[in-house]
mmCIF file of N, CA and C and ligand atoms in Angstrom:
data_model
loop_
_atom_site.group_PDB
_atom_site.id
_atom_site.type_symbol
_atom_site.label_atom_id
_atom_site.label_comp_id
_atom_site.label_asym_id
_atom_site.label_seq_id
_atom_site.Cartn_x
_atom_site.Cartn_y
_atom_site.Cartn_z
ATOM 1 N N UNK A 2 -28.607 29.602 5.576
ATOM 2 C CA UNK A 2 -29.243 29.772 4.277
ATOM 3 C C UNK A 2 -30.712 29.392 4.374
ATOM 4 N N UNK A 3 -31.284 30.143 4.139
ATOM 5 C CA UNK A 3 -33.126 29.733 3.744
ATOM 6 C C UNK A 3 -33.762 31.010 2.763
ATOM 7 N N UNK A 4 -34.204 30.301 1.767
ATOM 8 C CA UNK A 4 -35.189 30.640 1.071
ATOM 9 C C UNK A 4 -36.173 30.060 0.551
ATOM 10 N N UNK A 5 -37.130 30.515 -0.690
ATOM 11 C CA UNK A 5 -37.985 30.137 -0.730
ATOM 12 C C UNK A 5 -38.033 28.614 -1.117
ATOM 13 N N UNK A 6 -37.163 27.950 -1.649
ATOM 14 C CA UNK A 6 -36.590 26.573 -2.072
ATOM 15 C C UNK A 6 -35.909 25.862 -1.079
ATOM 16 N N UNK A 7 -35.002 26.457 -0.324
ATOM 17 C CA UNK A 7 -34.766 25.227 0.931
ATOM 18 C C UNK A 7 -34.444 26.305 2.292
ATOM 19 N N UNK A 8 -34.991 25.203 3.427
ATOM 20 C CA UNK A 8 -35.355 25.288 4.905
ATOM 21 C C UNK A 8 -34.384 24.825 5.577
ATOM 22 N N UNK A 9 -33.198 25.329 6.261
ATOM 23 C CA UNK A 9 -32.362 24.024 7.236
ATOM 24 C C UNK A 9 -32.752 24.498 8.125
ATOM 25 N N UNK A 10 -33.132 23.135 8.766
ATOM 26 C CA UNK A 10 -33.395 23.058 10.205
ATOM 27 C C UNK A 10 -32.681 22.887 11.296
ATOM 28 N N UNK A 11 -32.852 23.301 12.463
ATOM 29 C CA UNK A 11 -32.193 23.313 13.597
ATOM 30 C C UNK A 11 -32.058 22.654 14.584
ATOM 31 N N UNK A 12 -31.647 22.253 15.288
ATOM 32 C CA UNK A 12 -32.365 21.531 16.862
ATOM 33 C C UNK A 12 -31.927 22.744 17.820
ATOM 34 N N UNK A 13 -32.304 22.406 18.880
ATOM 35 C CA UNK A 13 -32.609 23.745 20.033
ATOM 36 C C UNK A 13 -30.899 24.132 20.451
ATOM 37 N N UNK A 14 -29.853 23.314 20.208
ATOM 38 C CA UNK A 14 -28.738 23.836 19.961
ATOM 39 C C UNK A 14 -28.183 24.756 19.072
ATOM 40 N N UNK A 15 -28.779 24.705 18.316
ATOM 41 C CA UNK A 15 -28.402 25.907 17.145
ATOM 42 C C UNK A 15 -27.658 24.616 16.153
ATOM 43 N N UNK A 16 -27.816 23.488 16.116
ATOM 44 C CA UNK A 16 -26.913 22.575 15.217
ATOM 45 C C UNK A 16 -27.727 22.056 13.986
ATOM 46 N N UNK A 17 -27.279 21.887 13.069
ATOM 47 C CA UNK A 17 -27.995 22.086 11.805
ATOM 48 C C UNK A 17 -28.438 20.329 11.797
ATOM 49 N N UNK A 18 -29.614 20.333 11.634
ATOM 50 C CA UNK A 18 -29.680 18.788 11.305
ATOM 51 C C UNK A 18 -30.366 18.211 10.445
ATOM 52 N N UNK A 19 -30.522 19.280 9.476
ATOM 53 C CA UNK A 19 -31.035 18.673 8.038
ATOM 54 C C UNK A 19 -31.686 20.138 7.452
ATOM 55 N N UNK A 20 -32.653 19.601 5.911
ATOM 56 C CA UNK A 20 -32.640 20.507 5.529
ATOM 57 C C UNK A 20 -33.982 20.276 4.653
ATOM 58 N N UNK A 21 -34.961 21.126 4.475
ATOM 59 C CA UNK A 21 -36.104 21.279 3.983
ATOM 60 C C UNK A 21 -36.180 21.453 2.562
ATOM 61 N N UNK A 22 -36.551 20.999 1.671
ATOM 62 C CA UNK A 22 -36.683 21.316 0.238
ATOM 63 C C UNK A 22 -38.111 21.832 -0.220
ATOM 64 N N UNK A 23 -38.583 22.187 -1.045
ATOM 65 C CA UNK A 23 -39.651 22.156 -1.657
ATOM 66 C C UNK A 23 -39.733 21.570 -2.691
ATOM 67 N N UNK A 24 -40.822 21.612 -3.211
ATOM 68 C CA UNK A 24 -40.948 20.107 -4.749
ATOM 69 C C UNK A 24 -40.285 20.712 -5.371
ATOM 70 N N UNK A 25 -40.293 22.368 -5.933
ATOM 71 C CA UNK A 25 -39.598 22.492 -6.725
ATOM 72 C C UNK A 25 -38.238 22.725 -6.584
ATOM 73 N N UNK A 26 -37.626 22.642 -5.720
ATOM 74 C CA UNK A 26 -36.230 22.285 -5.515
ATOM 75 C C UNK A 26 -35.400 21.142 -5.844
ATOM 76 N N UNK A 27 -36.711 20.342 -4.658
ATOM 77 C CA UNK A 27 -36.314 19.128 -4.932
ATOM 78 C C UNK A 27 -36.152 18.226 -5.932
ATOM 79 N N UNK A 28 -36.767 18.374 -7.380
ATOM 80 C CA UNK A 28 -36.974 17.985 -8.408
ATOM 81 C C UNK A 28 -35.505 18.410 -9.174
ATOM 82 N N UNK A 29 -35.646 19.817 -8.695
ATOM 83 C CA UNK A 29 -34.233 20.073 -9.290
ATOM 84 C C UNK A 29 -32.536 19.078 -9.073
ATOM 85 N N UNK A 30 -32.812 19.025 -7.787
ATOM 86 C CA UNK A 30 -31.644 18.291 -7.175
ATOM 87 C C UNK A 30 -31.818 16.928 -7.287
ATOM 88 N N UNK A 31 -32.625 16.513 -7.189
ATOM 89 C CA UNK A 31 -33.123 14.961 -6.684
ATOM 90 C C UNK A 31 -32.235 14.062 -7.592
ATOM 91 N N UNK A 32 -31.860 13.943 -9.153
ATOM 92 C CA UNK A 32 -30.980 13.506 -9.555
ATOM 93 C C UNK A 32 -29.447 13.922 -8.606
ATOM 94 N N UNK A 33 -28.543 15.201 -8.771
ATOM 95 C CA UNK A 33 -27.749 14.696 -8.048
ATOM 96 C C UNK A 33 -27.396 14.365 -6.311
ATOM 97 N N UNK A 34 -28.924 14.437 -5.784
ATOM 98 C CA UNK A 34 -28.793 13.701 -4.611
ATOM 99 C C UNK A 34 -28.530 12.522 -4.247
ATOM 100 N N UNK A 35 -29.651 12.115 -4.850
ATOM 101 C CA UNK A 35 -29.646 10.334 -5.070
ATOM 102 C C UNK A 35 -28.259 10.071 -5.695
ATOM 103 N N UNK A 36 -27.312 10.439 -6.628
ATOM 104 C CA UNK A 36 -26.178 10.078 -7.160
ATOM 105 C C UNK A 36 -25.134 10.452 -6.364
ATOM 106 N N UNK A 37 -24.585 11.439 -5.092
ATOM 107 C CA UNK A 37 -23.564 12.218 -4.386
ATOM 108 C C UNK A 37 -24.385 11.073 -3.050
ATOM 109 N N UNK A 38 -25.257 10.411 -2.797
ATOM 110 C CA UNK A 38 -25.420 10.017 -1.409
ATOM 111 C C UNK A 38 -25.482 8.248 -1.820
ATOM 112 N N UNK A 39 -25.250 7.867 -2.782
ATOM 113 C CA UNK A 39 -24.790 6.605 -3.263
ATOM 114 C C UNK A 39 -25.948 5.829 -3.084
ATOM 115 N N UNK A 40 -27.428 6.372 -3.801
ATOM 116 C CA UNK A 40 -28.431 5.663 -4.103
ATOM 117 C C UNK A 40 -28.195 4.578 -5.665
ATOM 118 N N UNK A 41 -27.220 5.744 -6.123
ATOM 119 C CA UNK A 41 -27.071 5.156 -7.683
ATOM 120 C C UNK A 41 -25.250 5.356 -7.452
ATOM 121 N N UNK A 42 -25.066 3.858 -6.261
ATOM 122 C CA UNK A 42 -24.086 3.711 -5.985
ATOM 123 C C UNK A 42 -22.705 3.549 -7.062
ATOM 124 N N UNK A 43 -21.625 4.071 -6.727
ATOM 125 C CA UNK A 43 -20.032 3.376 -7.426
ATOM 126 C C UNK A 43 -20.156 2.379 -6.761
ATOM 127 N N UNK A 44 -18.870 2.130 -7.175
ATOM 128 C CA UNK A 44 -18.795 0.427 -6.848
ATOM 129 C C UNK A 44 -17.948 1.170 -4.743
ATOM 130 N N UNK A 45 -18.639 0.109 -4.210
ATOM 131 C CA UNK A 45 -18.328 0.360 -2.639
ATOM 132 C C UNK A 45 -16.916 0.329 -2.320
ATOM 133 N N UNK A 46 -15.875 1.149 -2.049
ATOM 134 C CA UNK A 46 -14.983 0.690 -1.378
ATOM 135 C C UNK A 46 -14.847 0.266 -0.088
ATOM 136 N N UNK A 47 -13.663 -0.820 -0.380
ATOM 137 C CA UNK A 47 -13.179 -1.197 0.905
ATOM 138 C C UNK A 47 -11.968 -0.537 1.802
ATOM 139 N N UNK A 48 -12.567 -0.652 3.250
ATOM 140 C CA UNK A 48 -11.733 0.224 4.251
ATOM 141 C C UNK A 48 -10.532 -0.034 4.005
ATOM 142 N N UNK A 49 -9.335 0.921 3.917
ATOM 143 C CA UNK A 49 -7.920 0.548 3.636
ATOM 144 C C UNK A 49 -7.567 -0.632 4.969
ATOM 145 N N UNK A 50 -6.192 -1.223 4.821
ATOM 146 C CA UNK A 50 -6.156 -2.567 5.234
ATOM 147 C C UNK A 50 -4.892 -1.931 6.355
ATOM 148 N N UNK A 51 -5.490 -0.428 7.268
ATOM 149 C CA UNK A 51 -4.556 -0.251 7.432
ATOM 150 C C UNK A 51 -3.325 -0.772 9.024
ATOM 151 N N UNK A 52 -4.546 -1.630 9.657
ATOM 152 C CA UNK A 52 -4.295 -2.923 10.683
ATOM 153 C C UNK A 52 -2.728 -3.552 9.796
ATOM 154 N N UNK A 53 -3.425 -4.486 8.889
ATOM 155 C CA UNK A 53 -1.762 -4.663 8.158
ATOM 156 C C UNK A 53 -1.019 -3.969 7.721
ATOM 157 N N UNK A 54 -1.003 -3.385 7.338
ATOM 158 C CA UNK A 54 0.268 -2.253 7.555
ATOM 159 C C UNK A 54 0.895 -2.084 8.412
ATOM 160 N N UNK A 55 0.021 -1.157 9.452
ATOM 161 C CA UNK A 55 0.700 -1.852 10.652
ATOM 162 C C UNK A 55 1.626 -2.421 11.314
ATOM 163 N N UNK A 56 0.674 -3.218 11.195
ATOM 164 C CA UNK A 56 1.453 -5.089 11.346
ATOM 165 C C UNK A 56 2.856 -4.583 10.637
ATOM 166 N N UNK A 57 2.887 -4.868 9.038
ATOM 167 C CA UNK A 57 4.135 -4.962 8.423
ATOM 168 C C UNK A 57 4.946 -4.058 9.458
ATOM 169 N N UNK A 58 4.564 -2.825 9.265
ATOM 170 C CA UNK A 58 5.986 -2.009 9.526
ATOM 171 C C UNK A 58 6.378 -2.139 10.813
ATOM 172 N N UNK A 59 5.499 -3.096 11.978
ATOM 173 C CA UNK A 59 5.670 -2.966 12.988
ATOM 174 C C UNK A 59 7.275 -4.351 13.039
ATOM 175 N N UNK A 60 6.766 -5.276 12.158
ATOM 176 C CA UNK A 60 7.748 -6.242 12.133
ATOM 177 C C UNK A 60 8.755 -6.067 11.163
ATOM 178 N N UNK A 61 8.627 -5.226 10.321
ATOM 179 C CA UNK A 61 9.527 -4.408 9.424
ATOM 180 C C UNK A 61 11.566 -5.364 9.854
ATOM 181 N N UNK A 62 11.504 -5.923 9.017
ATOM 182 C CA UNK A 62 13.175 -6.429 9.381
ATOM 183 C C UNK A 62 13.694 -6.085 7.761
ATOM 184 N N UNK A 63 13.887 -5.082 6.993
ATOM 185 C CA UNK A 63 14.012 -4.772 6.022
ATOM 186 C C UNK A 63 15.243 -4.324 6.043
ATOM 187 N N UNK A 64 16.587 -4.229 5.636
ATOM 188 C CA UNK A 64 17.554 -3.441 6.070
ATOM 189 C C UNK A 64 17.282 -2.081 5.414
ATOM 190 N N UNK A 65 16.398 -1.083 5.270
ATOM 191 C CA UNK A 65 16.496 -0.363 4.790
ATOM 192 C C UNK A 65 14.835 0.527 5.353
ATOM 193 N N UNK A 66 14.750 1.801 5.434
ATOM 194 C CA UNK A 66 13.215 2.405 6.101
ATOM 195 C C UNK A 66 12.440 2.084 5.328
ATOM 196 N N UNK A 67 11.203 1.982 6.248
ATOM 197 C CA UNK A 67 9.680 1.919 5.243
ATOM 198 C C UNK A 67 9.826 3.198 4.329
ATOM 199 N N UNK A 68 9.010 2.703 3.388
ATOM 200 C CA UNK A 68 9.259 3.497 2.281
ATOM 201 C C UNK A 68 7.345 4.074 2.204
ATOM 202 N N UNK A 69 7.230 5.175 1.697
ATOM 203 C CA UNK A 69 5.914 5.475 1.654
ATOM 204 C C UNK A 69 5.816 6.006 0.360
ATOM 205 N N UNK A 70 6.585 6.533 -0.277
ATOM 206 C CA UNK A 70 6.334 6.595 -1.489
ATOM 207 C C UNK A 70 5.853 6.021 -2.394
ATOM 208 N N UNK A 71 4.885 5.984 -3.371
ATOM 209 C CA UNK A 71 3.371 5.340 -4.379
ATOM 210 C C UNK A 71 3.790 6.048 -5.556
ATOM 211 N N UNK A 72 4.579 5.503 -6.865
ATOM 212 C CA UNK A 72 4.467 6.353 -8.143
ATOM 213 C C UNK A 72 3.294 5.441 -9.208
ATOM 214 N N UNK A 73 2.367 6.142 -9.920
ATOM 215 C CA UNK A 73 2.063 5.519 -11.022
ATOM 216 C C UNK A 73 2.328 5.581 -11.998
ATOM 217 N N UNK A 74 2.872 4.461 -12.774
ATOM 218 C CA UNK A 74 3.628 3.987 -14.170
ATOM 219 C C UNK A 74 2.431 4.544 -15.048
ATOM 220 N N UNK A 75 1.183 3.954 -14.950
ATOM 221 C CA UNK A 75 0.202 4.360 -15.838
ATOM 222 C C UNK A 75 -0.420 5.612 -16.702
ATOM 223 N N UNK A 76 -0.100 6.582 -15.306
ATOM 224 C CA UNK A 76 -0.603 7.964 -15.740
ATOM 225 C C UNK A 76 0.389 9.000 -14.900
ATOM 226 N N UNK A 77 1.527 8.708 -13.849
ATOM 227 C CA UNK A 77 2.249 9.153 -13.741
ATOM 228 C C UNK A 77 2.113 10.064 -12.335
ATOM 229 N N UNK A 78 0.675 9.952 -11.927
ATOM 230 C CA UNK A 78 0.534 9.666 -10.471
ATOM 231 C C UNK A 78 1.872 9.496 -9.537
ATOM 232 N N UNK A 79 1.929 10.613 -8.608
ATOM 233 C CA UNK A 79 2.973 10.302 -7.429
ATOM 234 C C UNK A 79 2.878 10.471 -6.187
ATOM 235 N N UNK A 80 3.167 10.389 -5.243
ATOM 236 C CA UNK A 80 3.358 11.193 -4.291
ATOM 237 C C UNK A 80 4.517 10.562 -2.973
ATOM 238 N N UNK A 81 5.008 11.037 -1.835
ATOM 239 C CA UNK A 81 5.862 11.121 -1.355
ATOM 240 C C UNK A 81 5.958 9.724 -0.006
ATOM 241 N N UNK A 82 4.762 10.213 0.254
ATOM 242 C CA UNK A 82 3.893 9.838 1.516
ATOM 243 C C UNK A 82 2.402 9.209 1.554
ATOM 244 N N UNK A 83 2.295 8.513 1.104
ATOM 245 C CA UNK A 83 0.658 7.966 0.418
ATOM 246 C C UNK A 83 -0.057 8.015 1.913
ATOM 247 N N UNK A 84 0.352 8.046 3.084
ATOM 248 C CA UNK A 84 -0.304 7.494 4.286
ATOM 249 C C UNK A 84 -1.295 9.255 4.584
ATOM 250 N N UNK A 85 0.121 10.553 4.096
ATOM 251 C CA UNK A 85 -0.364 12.043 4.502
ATOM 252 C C UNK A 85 -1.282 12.287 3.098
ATOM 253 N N UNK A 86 -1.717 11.735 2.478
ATOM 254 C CA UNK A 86 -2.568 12.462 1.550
ATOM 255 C C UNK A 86 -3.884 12.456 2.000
ATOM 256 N N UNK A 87 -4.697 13.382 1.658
ATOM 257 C CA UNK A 87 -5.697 13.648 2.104
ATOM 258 C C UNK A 87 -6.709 14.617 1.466
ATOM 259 N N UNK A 88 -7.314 14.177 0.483
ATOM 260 C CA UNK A 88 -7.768 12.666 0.104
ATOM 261 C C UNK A 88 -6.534 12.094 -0.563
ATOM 262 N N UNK A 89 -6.561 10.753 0.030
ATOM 263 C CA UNK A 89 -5.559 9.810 -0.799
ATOM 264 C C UNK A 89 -5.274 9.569 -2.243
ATOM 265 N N UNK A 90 -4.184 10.276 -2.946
ATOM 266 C CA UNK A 90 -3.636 9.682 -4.034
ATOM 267 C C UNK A 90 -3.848 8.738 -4.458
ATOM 268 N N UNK A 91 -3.081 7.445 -3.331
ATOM 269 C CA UNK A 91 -3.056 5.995 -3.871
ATOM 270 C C UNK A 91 -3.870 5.147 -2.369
ATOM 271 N N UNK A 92 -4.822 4.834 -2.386
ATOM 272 C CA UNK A 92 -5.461 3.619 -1.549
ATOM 273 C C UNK A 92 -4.795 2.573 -1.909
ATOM 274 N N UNK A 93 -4.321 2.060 0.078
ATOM 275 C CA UNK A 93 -3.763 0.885 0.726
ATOM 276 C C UNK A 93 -4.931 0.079 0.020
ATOM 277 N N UNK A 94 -4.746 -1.118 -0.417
ATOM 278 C CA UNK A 94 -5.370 -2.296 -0.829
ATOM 279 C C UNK A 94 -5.702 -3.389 -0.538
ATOM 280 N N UNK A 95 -3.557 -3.670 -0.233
ATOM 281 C CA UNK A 95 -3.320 -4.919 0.734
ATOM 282 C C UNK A 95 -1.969 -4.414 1.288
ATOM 283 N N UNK A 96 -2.077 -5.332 2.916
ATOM 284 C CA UNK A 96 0.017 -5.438 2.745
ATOM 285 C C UNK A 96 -0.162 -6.669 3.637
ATOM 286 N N UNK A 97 0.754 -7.494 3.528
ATOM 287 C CA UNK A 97 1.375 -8.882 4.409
ATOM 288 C C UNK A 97 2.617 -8.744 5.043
ATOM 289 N N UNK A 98 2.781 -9.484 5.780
ATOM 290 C CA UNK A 98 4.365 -9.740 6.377
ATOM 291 C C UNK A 98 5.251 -9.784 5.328
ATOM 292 N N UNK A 99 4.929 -10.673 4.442
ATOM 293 C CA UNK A 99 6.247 -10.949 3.566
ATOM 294 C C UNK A 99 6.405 -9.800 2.536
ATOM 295 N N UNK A 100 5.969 -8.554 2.619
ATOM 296 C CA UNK A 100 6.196 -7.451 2.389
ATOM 297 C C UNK A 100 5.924 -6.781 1.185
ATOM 298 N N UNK A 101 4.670 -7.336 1.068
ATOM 299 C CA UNK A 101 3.431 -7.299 -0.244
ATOM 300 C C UNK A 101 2.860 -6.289 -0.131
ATOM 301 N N UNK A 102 2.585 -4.663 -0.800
ATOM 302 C CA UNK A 102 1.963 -4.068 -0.839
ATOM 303 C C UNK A 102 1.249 -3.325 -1.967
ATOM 304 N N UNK A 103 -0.101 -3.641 -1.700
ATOM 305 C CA UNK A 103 -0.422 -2.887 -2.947
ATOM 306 C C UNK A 103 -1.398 -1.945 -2.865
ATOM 307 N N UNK A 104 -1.431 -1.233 -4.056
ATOM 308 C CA UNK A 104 -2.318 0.270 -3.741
ATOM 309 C C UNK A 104 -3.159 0.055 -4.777
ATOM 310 N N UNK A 105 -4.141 1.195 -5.152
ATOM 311 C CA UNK A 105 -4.846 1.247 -6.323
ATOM 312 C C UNK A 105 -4.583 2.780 -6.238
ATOM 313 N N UNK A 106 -4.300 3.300 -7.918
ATOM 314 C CA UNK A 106 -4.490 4.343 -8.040
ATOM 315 C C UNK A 106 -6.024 5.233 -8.239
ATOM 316 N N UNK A 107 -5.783 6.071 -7.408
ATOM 317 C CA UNK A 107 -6.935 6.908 -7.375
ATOM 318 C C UNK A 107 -7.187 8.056 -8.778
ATOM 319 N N UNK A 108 -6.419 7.837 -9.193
ATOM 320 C CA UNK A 108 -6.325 8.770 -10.596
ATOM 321 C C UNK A 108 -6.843 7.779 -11.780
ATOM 322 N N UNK A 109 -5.666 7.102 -11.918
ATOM 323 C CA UNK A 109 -6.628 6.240 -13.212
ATOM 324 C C UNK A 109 -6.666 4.197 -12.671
ATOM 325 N N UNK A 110 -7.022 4.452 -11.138
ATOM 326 C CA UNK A 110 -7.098 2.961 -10.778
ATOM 327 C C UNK A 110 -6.499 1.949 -11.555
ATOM 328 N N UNK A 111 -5.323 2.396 -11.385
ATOM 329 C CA UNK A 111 -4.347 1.384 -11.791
ATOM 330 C C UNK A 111 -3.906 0.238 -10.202
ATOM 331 N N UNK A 112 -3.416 -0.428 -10.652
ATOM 332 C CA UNK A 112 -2.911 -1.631 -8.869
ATOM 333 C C UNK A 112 -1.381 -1.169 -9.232
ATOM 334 N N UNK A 113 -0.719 -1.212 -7.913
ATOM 335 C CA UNK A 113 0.495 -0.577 -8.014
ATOM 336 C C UNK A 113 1.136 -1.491 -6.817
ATOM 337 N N UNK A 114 1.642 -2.627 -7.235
ATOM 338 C CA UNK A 114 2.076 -3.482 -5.898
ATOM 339 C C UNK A 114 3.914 -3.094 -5.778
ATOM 340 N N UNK A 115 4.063 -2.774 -4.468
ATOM 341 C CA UNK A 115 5.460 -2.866 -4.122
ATOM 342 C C UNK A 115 5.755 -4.028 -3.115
ATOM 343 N N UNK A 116 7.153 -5.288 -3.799
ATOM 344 C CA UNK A 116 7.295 -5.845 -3.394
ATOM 345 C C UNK A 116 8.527 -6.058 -2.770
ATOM 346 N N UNK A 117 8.905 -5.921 -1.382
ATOM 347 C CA UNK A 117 9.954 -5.578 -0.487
ATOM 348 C C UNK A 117 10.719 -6.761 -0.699
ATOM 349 N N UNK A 118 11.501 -6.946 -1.309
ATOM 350 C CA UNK A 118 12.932 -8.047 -1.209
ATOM 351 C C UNK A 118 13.570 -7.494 0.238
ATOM 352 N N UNK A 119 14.896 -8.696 -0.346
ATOM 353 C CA UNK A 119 15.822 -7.764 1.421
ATOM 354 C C UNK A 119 17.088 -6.983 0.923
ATOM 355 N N UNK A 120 17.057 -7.178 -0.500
ATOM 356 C CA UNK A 120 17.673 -5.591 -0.953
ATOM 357 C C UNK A 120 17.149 -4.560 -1.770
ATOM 358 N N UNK A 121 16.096 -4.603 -2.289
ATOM 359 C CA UNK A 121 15.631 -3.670 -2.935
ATOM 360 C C UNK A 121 14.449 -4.036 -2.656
ATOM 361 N N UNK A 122 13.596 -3.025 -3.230
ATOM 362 C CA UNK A 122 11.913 -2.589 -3.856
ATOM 363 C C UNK A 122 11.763 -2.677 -5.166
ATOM 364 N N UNK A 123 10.782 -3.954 -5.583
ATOM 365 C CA UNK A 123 10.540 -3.666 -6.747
ATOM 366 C C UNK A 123 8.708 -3.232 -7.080
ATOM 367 N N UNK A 124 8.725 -2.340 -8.044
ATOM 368 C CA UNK A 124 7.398 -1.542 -8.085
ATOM 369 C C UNK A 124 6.478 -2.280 -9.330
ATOM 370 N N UNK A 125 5.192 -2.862 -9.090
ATOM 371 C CA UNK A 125 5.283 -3.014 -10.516
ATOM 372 C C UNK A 125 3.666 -2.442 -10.806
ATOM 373 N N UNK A 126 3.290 -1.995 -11.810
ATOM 374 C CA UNK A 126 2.042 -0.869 -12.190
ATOM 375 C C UNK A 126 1.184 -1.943 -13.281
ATOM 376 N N UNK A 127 -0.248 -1.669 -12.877
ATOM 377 C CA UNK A 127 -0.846 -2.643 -13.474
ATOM 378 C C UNK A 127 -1.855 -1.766 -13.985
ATOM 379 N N UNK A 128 -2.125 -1.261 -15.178
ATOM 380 C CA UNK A 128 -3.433 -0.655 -15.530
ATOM 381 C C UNK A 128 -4.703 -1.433 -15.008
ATOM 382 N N UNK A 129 -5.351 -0.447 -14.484
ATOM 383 C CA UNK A 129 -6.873 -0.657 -14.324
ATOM 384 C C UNK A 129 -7.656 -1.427 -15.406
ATOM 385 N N UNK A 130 -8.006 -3.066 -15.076
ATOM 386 C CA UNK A 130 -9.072 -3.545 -16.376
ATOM 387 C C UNK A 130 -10.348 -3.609 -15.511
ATOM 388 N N UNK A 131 -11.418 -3.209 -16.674
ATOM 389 C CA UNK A 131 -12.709 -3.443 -15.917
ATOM 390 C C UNK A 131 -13.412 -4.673 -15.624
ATOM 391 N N UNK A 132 -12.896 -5.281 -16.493
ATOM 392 C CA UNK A 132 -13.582 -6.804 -16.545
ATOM 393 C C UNK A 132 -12.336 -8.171 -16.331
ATOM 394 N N UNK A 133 -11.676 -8.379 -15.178
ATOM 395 C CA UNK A 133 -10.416 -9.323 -15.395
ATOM 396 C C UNK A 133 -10.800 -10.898 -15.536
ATOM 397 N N UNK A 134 -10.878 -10.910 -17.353
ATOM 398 C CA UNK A 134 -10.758 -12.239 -18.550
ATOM 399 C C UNK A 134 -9.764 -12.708 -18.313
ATOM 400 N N UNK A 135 -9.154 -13.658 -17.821
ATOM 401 C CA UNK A 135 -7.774 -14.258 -17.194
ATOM 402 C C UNK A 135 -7.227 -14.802 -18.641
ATOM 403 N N UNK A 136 -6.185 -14.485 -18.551
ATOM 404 C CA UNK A 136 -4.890 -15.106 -19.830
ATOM 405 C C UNK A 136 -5.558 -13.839 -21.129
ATOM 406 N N UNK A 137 -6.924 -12.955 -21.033
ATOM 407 C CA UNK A 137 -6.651 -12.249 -21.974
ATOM 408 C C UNK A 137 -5.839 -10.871 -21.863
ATOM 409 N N UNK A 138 -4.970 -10.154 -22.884
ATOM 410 C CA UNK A 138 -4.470 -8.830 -22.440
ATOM 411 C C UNK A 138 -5.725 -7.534 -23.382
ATOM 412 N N UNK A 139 -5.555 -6.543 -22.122
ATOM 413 C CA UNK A 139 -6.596 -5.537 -22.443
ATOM 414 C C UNK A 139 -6.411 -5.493 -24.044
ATOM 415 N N UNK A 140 -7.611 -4.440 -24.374
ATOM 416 C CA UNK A 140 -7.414 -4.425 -25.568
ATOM 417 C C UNK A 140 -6.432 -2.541 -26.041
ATOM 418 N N UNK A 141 -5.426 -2.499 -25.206
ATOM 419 C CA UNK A 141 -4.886 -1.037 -25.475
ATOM 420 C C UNK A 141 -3.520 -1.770 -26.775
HETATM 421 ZN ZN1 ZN B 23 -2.522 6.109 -12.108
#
């Protein structure tokens, strides 16, 4: 692509390694550049924790298979396999040995911890608060 508004440039490979604007392009875009390249950052995520995991399933003494399935209570968010999504449904958060796992939903960032007993799974769904006021409940 080149026209009179933008230039991509090349290196002597033929590999694209950036790209030329003009003012008046650039003016155009420059808001959602700076906002899509995280000048006017979201909040940063953190790398999934997926070392522990790992870990867990590697020591896994559960009588029963890892389970990969992620539902959200909140907005109803699901999926089968949270590890094959791509982009992820539900982001790994945390997991421990003692068989603590929790996700955040990627839909309406809810926390979605599953906690492995040694006979069941229990799931429990936490709406997303923006500000966590301890002992207060949201205002829904
Ligand atoms: Zn959700």
């Amino acid at each position: 692509m080149s026209n009179e508004h933008v230039t991509e440039l090349f290196d002597e490979h033929g590999n694209l390694i950036g790209a030329l604007l003009n003012a008046e392009a650039w003016i155009t875009v420059k808001k959602h550049v700076t906002k899509e390249l995280g000048c006017a950052a979201p909040e940063p995520e953190k790398p999934e924790p997926v070392a522990d995991w790992e870990l867990l399933k590697q020591y896994w003494d559960f009588p029963y298979p890892v389970d990969m399935d992620v539902t959200c209570e909140c907005c109803g968010n699901q999926t089968e396999d949270w590890s094959a999504d791509e982009p992820r449904k539900f982001r790994l958060s945390s997991a421990n040995l003692a068989g603590l796992v929790s996700f955040t939903c990627q839909t309406c960032k809810a926390k979605i911890v599953k906690k492995h007993f040694k006979d069941y799974i229990k799931a429990e769904c936490s709406p997303y608060q923006a500000e966590k006021t301890a002992g207060k409940e949201g205002r829904y």
